[in-house]
Amino acid sequence: EAGVAQSPRYKIIEKRQSVAFWCNPISGHATLYWYQQILGQGPKLLIQFQNNGVVDDSQLPKDRFSAERLKGVDSTLKIQPAKLEDSAVYLCASSHGLAGMDEQFFGPGTRLTVL
Amino acid sequence: AQRVTQPEKLLSVFKGAPVELKCNYSYSGSPELFWYVQYSRQRLQLLLRHISRESIKGFTADLNKGETSFHLKKPFAQEEDSAMYYCALSWITGFQKLVFGTGTRLLVSP
């Protein structure tokens, strides 16, 4: 099966600019996750979708970050305006979303550098 | 709060030596523990999960609820084992939640 796709792979912006990331999960996966991974740390969940509904966005900085999952398939994550501390790798993952403990499948990530 | 601790940032061993990557967790319920691995220039992927009790690429991990640990072990390290390893804790509160440790870089030298 095709894996999770993300674009762009790299992005460099200046602080206060806006940026958007795109994710296409594995076909048929109901659950989609966005993680932020700062250098030297493990992935931190930003937002989790079940189909096109948000089930957890408790760690999403909602004053500047937003995400949507149209039609329960693709998803976009936006940062507006960006800060220096947003420099990180943004990972998208998906899972079947069945009951129980699913394996998560990860995309290659988008490396964001904020100058 | 649920937390995963990986005390070693870097573990350096020689080929053929035994390897143990430490993972401790804090969770009062019934956890599911995972080890994820990221090889150079590859994406993060599942290595093993405790519920399956499998040995993957020679690695095993035993859940010790008394010590709240889930250490990853391999008796004889290979150079291709060099990678970043993340321990992760999962639980369900209406939906699945997953929290990762900070990771341990394993470097296996010839």
PDB file of N, CA, C and O in Angstrom, chain B residues 47-82:
ATOM      1  N   LEU B  47       8.597  -0.716  15.291  1.00  0.00           N
ATOM      2  CA  LEU B  47       9.512  -1.847  15.404  1.00  0.00           C
ATOM      3  C   LEU B  47       8.784  -3.020  16.056  1.00  0.00           C
ATOM      4  O   LEU B  47       8.704  -4.103  15.486  1.00  0.00           O
ATOM      5  N   LEU B  48       8.249  -2.779  17.258  1.00  0.00           N
ATOM      6  CA  LEU B  48       7.480  -3.833  17.901  1.00  0.00           C
ATOM      7  C   LEU B  48       6.550  -3.241  18.954  1.00  0.00           C
ATOM      8  O   LEU B  48       6.703  -2.101  19.366  1.00  0.00           O
ATOM      9  N   ARG B  49       5.583  -4.045  19.352  1.00  0.00           N
ATOM     10  CA  ARG B  49       4.620  -3.648  20.377  1.00  0.00           C
ATOM     11  C   ARG B  49       4.516  -4.776  21.379  1.00  0.00           C
ATOM     12  O   ARG B  49       4.627  -5.950  21.005  1.00  0.00           O
ATOM     13  N   HIS B  50       4.321  -4.446  22.634  1.00  0.00           N
ATOM     14  CA  HIS B  50       4.447  -5.478  23.656  1.00  0.00           C
ATOM     15  C   HIS B  50       3.349  -6.529  23.550  1.00  0.00           C
ATOM     16  O   HIS B  50       3.582  -7.693  23.861  1.00  0.00           O
ATOM     17  N   ILE B  51       2.188  -6.147  23.079  1.00  0.00           N
ATOM     18  CA  ILE B  51       1.064  -7.072  23.084  1.00  0.00           C
ATOM     19  C   ILE B  51       1.289  -8.223  22.097  1.00  0.00           C
ATOM     20  O   ILE B  51       0.752  -9.310  22.265  1.00  0.00           O
ATOM     21  N   SER B  52       2.108  -8.010  21.083  1.00  0.00           N
ATOM     22  CA  SER B  52       2.326  -9.049  20.085  1.00  0.00           C
ATOM     23  C   SER B  52       3.397 -10.038  20.525  1.00  0.00           C
ATOM     24  O   SER B  52       3.493 -11.130  19.980  1.00  0.00           O
ATOM     25  N   ARG B  53       4.236  -9.623  21.486  1.00  0.00           N
ATOM     26  CA  ARG B  53       5.281 -10.492  22.034  1.00  0.00           C
ATOM     27  C   ARG B  53       6.165 -11.102  20.945  1.00  0.00           C
ATOM     28  O   ARG B  53       6.562 -12.251  21.028  1.00  0.00           O
ATOM     29  N   GLU B  54       6.437 -10.311  19.925  1.00  0.00           N
ATOM     30  CA  GLU B  54       7.264 -10.801  18.832  1.00  0.00           C
ATOM     31  C   GLU B  54       8.721 -10.403  19.028  1.00  0.00           C
ATOM     32  O   GLU B  54       9.024  -9.480  19.784  1.00  0.00           O
ATOM     33  N   SER B  55       9.597 -11.071  18.285  1.00  0.00           N
ATOM     34  CA  SER B  55      10.976 -10.640  18.159  1.00  0.00           C
ATOM     35  C   SER B  55      11.129 -10.126  16.738  1.00  0.00           C
ATOM     36  O   SER B  55      10.908 -10.871  15.777  1.00  0.00           O
ATOM     37  N   ILE B  56      11.464  -8.853  16.609  1.00  0.00           N
ATOM     38  CA  ILE B  56      11.611  -8.231  15.297  1.00  0.00           C
ATOM     39  C   ILE B  56      13.065  -7.851  15.103  1.00  0.00           C
ATOM     40  O   ILE B  56      13.640  -7.129  15.926  1.00  0.00           O
ATOM     41  N   LYS B  57      13.676  -8.330  14.037  1.00  0.00           N
ATOM     42  CA  LYS B  57      15.085  -8.047  13.731  1.00  0.00           C
ATOM     43  C   LYS B  57      15.976  -8.403  14.926  1.00  0.00           C
ATOM     44  O   LYS B  57      17.003  -7.760  15.160  1.00  0.00           O
ATOM     45  N   GLY B  58      15.577  -9.399  15.694  1.00  0.00           N
ATOM     46  CA  GLY B  58      16.361  -9.851  16.832  1.00  0.00           C
ATOM     47  C   GLY B  58      16.102  -9.068  18.108  1.00  0.00           C
ATOM     48  O   GLY B  58      16.662  -9.388  19.161  1.00  0.00           O
ATOM     49  N   PHE B  59      15.272  -8.038  18.030  1.00  0.00           N
ATOM     50  CA  PHE B  59      14.941  -7.225  19.199  1.00  0.00           C
ATOM     51  C   PHE B  59      13.739  -7.806  19.944  1.00  0.00           C
ATOM     52  O   PHE B  59      12.798  -8.288  19.334  1.00  0.00           O
ATOM     53  N   THR B  60      13.786  -7.727  21.252  1.00  0.00           N
ATOM     54  CA  THR B  60      12.660  -8.080  22.097  1.00  0.00           C
ATOM     55  C   THR B  60      12.478  -7.000  23.152  1.00  0.00           C
ATOM     56  O   THR B  60      13.411  -6.238  23.450  1.00  0.00           O
ATOM     57  N   ALA B  61      11.282  -6.927  23.683  1.00  0.00           N
ATOM     58  CA  ALA B  61      11.007  -5.986  24.778  1.00  0.00           C
ATOM     59  C   ALA B  61       9.952  -6.603  25.674  1.00  0.00           C
ATOM     60  O   ALA B  61       8.938  -7.094  25.192  1.00  0.00           O
ATOM     61  N   ASP B  62      10.213  -6.577  26.956  1.00  0.00           N
ATOM     62  CA  ASP B  62       9.279  -7.142  27.925  1.00  0.00           C
ATOM     63  C   ASP B  62       8.701  -6.036  28.789  1.00  0.00           C
ATOM     64  O   ASP B  62       9.431  -5.194  29.314  1.00  0.00           O
ATOM     65  N   LEU B  63       7.391  -6.066  28.932  1.00  0.00           N
ATOM     66  CA  LEU B  63       6.730  -5.093  29.776  1.00  0.00           C
ATOM     67  C   LEU B  63       6.830  -5.541  31.224  1.00  0.00           C
ATOM     68  O   LEU B  63       6.397  -6.648  31.575  1.00  0.00           O
ATOM     69  N   ASN B  64       7.405  -4.716  32.068  1.00  0.00           N
ATOM     70  CA  ASN B  64       7.524  -4.995  33.495  1.00  0.00           C
ATOM     71  C   ASN B  64       6.666  -3.971  34.229  1.00  0.00           C
ATOM     72  O   ASN B  64       7.073  -2.830  34.438  1.00  0.00           O
ATOM     73  N   LYS B  65       5.465  -4.375  34.590  1.00  0.00           N
ATOM     74  CA  LYS B  65       4.540  -3.431  35.210  1.00  0.00           C
ATOM     75  C   LYS B  65       5.005  -3.009  36.594  1.00  0.00           C
ATOM     76  O   LYS B  65       4.746  -1.892  37.039  1.00  0.00           O
ATOM     77  N   GLY B  66       5.716  -3.899  37.295  1.00  0.00           N
ATOM     78  CA  GLY B  66       6.205  -3.547  38.626  1.00  0.00           C
ATOM     79  C   GLY B  66       7.224  -2.424  38.581  1.00  0.00           C
ATOM     80  O   GLY B  66       7.210  -1.522  39.415  1.00  0.00           O
ATOM     81  N   GLU B  67       8.092  -2.470  37.589  1.00  0.00           N
ATOM     82  CA  GLU B  67       9.115  -1.437  37.433  1.00  0.00           C
ATOM     83  C   GLU B  67       8.696  -0.379  36.414  1.00  0.00           C
ATOM     84  O   GLU B  67       9.481   0.535  36.134  1.00  0.00           O
ATOM     85  N   THR B  68       7.500  -0.515  35.862  1.00  0.00           N
ATOM     86  CA  THR B  68       6.992   0.382  34.799  1.00  0.00           C
ATOM     87  C   THR B  68       8.070   0.612  33.742  1.00  0.00           C
ATOM     88  O   THR B  68       8.435   1.758  33.423  1.00  0.00           O
ATOM     89  N   SER B  69       8.586  -0.499  33.221  1.00  0.00           N
ATOM     90  CA  SER B  69       9.636  -0.406  32.217  1.00  0.00           C
ATOM     91  C   SER B  69       9.283  -1.243  30.997  1.00  0.00           C
ATOM     92  O   SER B  69       8.470  -2.184  31.066  1.00  0.00           O
ATOM     93  N   PHE B  70       9.906  -0.880  29.892  1.00  0.00           N
ATOM     94  CA  PHE B  70       9.708  -1.598  28.624  1.00  0.00           C
ATOM     95  C   PHE B  70      11.016  -1.469  27.846  1.00  0.00           C
ATOM     96  O   PHE B  70      11.102  -0.859  26.796  1.00  0.00           O
ATOM     97  N   HIS B  71      12.064  -2.086  28.386  1.00  0.00           N
ATOM     98  CA  HIS B  71      13.388  -1.951  27.786  1.00  0.00           C
ATOM     99  C   HIS B  71      13.496  -2.799  26.523  1.00  0.00           C
ATOM    100  O   HIS B  71      13.013  -3.926  26.472  1.00  0.00           O
ATOM    101  N   LEU B  72      14.217  -2.260  25.546  1.00  0.00           N
ATOM    102  CA  LEU B  72      14.427  -2.947  24.265  1.00  0.00           C
ATOM    103  C   LEU B  72      15.792  -3.618  24.293  1.00  0.00           C
ATOM    104  O   LEU B  72      16.792  -2.976  24.623  1.00  0.00           O
ATOM    105  N   LYS B  73      15.823  -4.905  23.911  1.00  0.00           N
ATOM    106  CA  LYS B  73      17.068  -5.661  24.023  1.00  0.00           C
ATOM    107  C   LYS B  73      17.378  -6.410  22.743  1.00  0.00           C
ATOM    108  O   LYS B  73      16.479  -6.828  22.009  1.00  0.00           O
ATOM    109  N   LYS B  74      18.671  -6.567  22.522  1.00  0.00           N
ATOM    110  CA  LYS B  74      19.134  -7.407  21.431  1.00  0.00           C
ATOM    111  C   LYS B  74      20.459  -8.025  21.868  1.00  0.00           C
ATOM    112  O   LYS B  74      21.344  -7.309  22.342  1.00  0.00           O
ATOM    113  N   PRO B  75      20.610  -9.334  21.741  1.00  0.00           N
ATOM    114  CA  PRO B  75      21.828  -9.967  22.272  1.00  0.00           C
ATOM    115  C   PRO B  75      23.092  -9.639  21.491  1.00  0.00           C
ATOM    116  O   PRO B  75      24.168  -9.548  22.088  1.00  0.00           O
ATOM    117  N   PHE B  76      22.973  -9.434  20.177  1.00  0.00           N
ATOM    118  CA  PHE B  76      24.165  -9.183  19.364  1.00  0.00           C
ATOM    119  C   PHE B  76      23.847  -8.054  18.372  1.00  0.00           C
ATOM    120  O   PHE B  76      23.144  -8.266  17.382  1.00  0.00           O
ATOM    121  N   ALA B  77      24.362  -6.880  18.629  1.00  0.00           N
ATOM    122  CA  ALA B  77      24.055  -5.725  17.792  1.00  0.00           C
ATOM    123  C   ALA B  77      24.731  -5.834  16.427  1.00  0.00           C
ATOM    124  O   ALA B  77      25.848  -6.366  16.302  1.00  0.00           O
ATOM    125  N   GLN B  78      24.042  -5.333  15.408  1.00  0.00           N
ATOM    126  CA  GLN B  78      24.568  -5.265  14.047  1.00  0.00           C
ATOM    127  C   GLN B  78      24.683  -3.806  13.625  1.00  0.00           C
ATOM    128  O   GLN B  78      23.955  -2.933  14.138  1.00  0.00           O
ATOM    129  N   GLU B  79      25.576  -3.535  12.673  1.00  0.00           N
ATOM    130  CA  GLU B  79      25.757  -2.154  12.237  1.00  0.00           C
ATOM    131  C   GLU B  79      24.456  -1.558  11.699  1.00  0.00           C
ATOM    132  O   GLU B  79      24.194  -0.364  11.886  1.00  0.00           O
ATOM    133  N   GLU B  80      23.646  -2.382  11.056  1.00  0.00           N
ATOM    134  CA  GLU B  80      22.393  -1.880  10.486  1.00  0.00           C
ATOM    135  C   GLU B  80      21.346  -1.544  11.543  1.00  0.00           C
ATOM    136  O   GLU B  80      20.272  -1.020  11.213  1.00  0.00           O
ATOM    137  N   ASP B  81      21.645  -1.843  12.805  1.00  0.00           N
ATOM    138  CA  ASP B  81      20.744  -1.452  13.889  1.00  0.00           C
ATOM    139  C   ASP B  81      20.919   0.016  14.266  1.00  0.00           C
ATOM    140  O   ASP B  81      20.112   0.562  15.032  1.00  0.00           O
ATOM    141  N   SER B  82      21.942   0.645  13.764  1.00  0.00           N
ATOM    142  CA  SER B  82      22.172   2.059  14.076  1.00  0.00           C
ATOM    143  C   SER B  82      20.974   2.876  13.616  1.00  0.00           C
ATOM    144  O   SER B  82      20.592   2.848  12.439  1.00  0.00           O
TER     145      SER B  82
END
